[in-house]
Short mmCIF file of C-alpha atoms in Angstrom, two decimals:
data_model
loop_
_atom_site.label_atom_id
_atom_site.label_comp_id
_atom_site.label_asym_id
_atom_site.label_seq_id
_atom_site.Cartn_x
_atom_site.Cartn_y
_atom_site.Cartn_z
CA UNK A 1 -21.20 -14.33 -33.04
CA UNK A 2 -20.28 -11.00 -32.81
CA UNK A 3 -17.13 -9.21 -33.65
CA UNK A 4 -16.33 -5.03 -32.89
CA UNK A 5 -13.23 -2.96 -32.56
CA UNK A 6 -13.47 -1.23 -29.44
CA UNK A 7 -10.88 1.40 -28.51
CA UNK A 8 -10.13 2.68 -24.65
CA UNK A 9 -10.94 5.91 -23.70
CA UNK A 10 -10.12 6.54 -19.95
CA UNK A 11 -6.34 7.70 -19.59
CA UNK A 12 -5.03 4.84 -17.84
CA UNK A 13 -6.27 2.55 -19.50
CA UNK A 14 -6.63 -1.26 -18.95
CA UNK A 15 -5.21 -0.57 -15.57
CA UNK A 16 -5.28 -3.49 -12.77
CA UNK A 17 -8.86 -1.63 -11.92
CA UNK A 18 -10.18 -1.45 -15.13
CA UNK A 19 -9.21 -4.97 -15.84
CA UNK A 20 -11.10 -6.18 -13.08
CA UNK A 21 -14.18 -4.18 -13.61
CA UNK A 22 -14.42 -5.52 -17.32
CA UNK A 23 -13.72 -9.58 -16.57
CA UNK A 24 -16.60 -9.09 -13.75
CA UNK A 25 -18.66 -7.06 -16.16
CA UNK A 26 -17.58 -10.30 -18.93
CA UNK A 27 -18.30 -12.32 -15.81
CA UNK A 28 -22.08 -11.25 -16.31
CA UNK A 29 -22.66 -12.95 -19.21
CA UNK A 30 -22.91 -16.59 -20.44
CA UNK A 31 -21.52 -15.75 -23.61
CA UNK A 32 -17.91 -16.53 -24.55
CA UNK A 33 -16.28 -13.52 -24.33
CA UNK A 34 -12.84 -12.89 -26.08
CA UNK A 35 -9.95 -10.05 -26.79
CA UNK A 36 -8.23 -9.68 -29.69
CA UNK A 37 -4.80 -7.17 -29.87
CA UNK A 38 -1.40 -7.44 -31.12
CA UNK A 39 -2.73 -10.96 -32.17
CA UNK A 40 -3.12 -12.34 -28.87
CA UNK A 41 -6.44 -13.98 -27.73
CA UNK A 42 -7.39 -13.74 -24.17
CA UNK A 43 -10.66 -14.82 -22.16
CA UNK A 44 -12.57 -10.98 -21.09
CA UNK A 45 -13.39 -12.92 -17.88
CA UNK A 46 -10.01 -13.57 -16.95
CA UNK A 47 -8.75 -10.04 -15.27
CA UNK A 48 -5.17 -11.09 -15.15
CA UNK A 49 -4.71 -11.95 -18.92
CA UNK A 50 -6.70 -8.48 -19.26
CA UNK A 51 -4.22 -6.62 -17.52
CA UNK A 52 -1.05 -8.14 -19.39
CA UNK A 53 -2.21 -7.07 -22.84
CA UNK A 54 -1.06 -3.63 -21.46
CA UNK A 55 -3.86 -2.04 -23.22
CA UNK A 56 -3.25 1.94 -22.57
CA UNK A 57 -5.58 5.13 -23.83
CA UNK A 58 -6.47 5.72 -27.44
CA UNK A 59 -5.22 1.96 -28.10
CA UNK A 60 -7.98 -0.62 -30.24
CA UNK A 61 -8.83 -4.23 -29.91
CA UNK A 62 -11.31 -6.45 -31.17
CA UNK A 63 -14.24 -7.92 -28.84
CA UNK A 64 -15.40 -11.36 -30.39
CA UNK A 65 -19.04 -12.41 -28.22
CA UNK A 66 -20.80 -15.43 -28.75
CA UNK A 67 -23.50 -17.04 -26.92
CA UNK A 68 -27.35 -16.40 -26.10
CA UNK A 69 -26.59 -13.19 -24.58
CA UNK A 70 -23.85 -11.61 -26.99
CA UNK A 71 -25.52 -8.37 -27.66
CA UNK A 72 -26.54 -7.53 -24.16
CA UNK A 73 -23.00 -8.40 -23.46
CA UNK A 74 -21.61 -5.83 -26.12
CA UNK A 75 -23.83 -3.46 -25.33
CA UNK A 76 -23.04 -3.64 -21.09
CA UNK A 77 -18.89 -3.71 -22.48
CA UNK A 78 -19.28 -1.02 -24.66
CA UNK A 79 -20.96 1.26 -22.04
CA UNK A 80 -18.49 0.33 -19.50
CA UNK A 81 -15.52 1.31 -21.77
CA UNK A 82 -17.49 4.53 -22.75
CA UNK A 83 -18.36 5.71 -19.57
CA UNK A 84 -14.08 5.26 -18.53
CA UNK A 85 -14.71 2.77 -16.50
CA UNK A 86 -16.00 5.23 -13.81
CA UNK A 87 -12.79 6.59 -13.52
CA UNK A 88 -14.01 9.89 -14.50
CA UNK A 89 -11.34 10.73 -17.28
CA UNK B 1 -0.15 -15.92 13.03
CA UNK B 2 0.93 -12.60 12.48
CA UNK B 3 -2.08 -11.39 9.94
CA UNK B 4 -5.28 -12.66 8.61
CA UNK B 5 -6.99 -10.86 5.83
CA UNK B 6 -10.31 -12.03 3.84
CA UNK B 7 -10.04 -12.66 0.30
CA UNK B 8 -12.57 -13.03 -2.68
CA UNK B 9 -13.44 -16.93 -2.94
CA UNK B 10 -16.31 -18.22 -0.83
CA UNK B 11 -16.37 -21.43 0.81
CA UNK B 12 -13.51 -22.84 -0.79
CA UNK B 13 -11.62 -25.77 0.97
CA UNK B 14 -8.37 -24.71 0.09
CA UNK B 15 -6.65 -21.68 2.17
CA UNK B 16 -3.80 -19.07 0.80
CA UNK B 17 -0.90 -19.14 2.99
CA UNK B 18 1.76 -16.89 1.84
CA UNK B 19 5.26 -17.09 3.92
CA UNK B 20 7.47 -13.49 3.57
CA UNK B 21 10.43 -11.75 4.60
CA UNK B 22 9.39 -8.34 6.48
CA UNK B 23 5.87 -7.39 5.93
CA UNK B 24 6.31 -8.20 2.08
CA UNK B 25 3.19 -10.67 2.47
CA UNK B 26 0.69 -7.94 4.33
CA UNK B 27 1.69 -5.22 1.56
CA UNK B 28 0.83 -7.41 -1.62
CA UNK B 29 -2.47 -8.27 0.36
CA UNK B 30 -2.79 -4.45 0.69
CA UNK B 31 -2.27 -3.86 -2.91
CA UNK B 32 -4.60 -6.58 -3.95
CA UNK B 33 -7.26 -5.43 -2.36
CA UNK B 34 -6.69 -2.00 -3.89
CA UNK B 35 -6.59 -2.77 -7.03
CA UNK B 36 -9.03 -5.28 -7.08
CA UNK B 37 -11.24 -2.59 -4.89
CA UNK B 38 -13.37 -5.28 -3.26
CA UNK B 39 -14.05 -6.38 0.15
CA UNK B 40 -12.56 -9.77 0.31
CA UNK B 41 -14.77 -12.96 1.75
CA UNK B 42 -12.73 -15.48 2.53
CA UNK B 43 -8.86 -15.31 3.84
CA UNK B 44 -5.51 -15.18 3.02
CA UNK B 45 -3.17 -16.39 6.42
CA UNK B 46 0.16 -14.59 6.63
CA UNK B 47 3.34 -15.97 7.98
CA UNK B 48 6.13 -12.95 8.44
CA UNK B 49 9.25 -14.76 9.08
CA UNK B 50 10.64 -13.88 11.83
CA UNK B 51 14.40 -13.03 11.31
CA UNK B 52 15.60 -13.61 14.33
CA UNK B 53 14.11 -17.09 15.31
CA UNK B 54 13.47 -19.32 12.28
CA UNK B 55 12.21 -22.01 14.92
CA UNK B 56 9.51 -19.70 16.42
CA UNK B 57 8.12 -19.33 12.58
CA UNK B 58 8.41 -23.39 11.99
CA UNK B 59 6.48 -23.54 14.46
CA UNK B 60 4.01 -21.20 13.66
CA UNK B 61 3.67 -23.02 10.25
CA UNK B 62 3.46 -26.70 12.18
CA UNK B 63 0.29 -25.38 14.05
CA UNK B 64 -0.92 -23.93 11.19
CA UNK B 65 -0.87 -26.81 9.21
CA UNK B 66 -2.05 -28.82 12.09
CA UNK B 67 -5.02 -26.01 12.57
CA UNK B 68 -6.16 -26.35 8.98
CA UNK B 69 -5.33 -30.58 8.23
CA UNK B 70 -8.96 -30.40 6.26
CA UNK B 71 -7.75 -27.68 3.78
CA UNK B 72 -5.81 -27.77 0.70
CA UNK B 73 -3.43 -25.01 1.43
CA UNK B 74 -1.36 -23.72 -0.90
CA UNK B 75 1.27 -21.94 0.36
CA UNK B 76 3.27 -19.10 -1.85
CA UNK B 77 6.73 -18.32 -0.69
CA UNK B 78 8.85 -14.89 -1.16
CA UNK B 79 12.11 -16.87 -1.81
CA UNK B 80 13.53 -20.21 -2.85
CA UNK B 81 16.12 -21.47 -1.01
CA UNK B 82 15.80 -18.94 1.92
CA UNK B 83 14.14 -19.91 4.94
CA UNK B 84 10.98 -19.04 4.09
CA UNK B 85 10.66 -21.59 1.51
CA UNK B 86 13.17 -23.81 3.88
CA UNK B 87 10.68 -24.27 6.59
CA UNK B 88 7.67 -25.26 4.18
CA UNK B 89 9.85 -28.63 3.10
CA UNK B 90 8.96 -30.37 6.10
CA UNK B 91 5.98 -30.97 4.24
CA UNK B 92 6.42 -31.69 1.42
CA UNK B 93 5.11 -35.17 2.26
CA UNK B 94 1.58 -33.71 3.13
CA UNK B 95 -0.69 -34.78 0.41
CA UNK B 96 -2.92 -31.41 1.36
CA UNK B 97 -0.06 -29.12 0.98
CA UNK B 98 1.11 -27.51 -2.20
CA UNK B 99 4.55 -24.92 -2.16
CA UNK B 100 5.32 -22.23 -4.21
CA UNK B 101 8.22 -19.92 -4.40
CA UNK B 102 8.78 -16.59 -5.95
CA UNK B 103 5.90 -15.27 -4.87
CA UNK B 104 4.98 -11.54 -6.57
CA UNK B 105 1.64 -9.21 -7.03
CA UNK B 106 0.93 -10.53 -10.45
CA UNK B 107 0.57 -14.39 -8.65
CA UNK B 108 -1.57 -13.14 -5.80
CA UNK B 109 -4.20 -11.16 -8.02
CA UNK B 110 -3.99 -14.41 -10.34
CA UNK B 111 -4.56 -16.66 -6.62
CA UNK B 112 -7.41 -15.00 -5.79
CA UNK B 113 -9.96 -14.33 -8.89
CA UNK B 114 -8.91 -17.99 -10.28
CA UNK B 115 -12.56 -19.74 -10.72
CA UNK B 116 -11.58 -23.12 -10.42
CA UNK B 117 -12.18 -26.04 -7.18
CA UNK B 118 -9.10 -27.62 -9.44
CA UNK B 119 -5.91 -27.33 -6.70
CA UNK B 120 -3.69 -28.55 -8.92
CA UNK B 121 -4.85 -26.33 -11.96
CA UNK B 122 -4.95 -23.37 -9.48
CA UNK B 123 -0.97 -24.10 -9.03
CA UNK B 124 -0.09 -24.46 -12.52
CA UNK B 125 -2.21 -21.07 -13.35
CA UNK B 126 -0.33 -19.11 -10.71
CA UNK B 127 3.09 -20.33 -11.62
CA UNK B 128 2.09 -19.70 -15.46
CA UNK B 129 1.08 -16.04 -14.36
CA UNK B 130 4.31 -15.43 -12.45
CA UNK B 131 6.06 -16.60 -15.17
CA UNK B 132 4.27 -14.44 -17.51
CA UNK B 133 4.93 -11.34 -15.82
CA UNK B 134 8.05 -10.96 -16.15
CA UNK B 135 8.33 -9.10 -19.55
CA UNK B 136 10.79 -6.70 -20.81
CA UNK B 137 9.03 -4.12 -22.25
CA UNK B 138 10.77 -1.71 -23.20
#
């Protein structure tokens, strides 16, 4: 299992596009793939629950992965968030 | 029927039917699509109730739930107790049918990227998301 704080970078966010583009990146994956903020835990392949944490720019939250593929996982979230969801800023 | 759109699930055997005032029903479509930025696969029917003669949209759900007897349909209404919930009643006896009112952009997204055959559970999700949506927040 793996656990890492992950904080958003693009400036809107966890948007309704963003949202969707991580739970069908999560979608990927085999891997149990969770959210952690403001002590809430959501399913990352579940867009909708995504979306309703609100998440906004500059704002953390925990990733929890675990399964056969939890670091590919990680590592195809993390470059996702990093790259601003291919918003551009 | 007024509109037909695609939407994201593949050979399901359920349809989306979603009954509106206006073109309330083609505009959440719209935005679902946008936000979700994908071309849609399967479809979404759209009754747009038409004001003037409630009996020409009654009919227009009769043949549609004639048209589609071998599909679950679940059918999401803009507003209980106005006629565009009214006219669904008729069936409430039809074991393939399943209502449900207050229909809003959070339930629709929710509709179409739920990953489940389950009708019932599909129901109970998109009420639960409605429900859930409605936060004050500030």
């Amino acid at each position: 299992m793996i656990k890492k704080n992950l904080t958003i970078k693009n400036e809107l966010g966890l948007h309704a596009r963003a949202s969707n583009k991580l739970s069908t990146e999560a979608t990927k994956f085999k891997s149990k793939i969770e959210i952690i903020f403001n002590d809430q835990i959501i399913d990352c392949k579940n867009m909708m629950d995504i979306l309703m944490l609100s998440i906004g720019i500059h704002d953390s939250f925990t990733i929890k992965i675990s399964g056969v593929d939890e670091k590919k996982a990680l590592e195809s979230i993390e470059k996702l968030i990093n790259n601003l969801f291919g918003e551009g800023k | 029927m007024t509109y037909m759109y695609p939407l994201f699930i593949e050979k399901s055997m359920f349809k989306f039917l979603l009954i509106t005032h206006g073109n309330l029903g083609q505009s959440l479509v719209e935005c679902v699509e946008n936000n979700l930025q994908k071309n849609c696969q399967n479809i979404i029917d759209i009754i747009s109730l038409n004001a003037l003669d409630i009996d020409f949209s009654r009919k227009e759900l009769d043949a549609y739930v004639k048209k589609n007897k071998n599909f679950d349909i679940i059918i999401l209404t803009d507003l209980y107790g106005a006629s565009s919930s009214n006219i669904v009643k008729k069936h409430t006896s039809d074991e393939n049918i399943y209502a449900i009112s207050g229909l809003n952009l959070p339930m629709l997204m929710k509709a179409v990227t739920l990953k489940t055959d389950d009708i019932q559970m599909m129901v109970d999700e998109i009420i639960k998301c409605g429900n859930k949506s409605i936060i004050n927040f500030l």
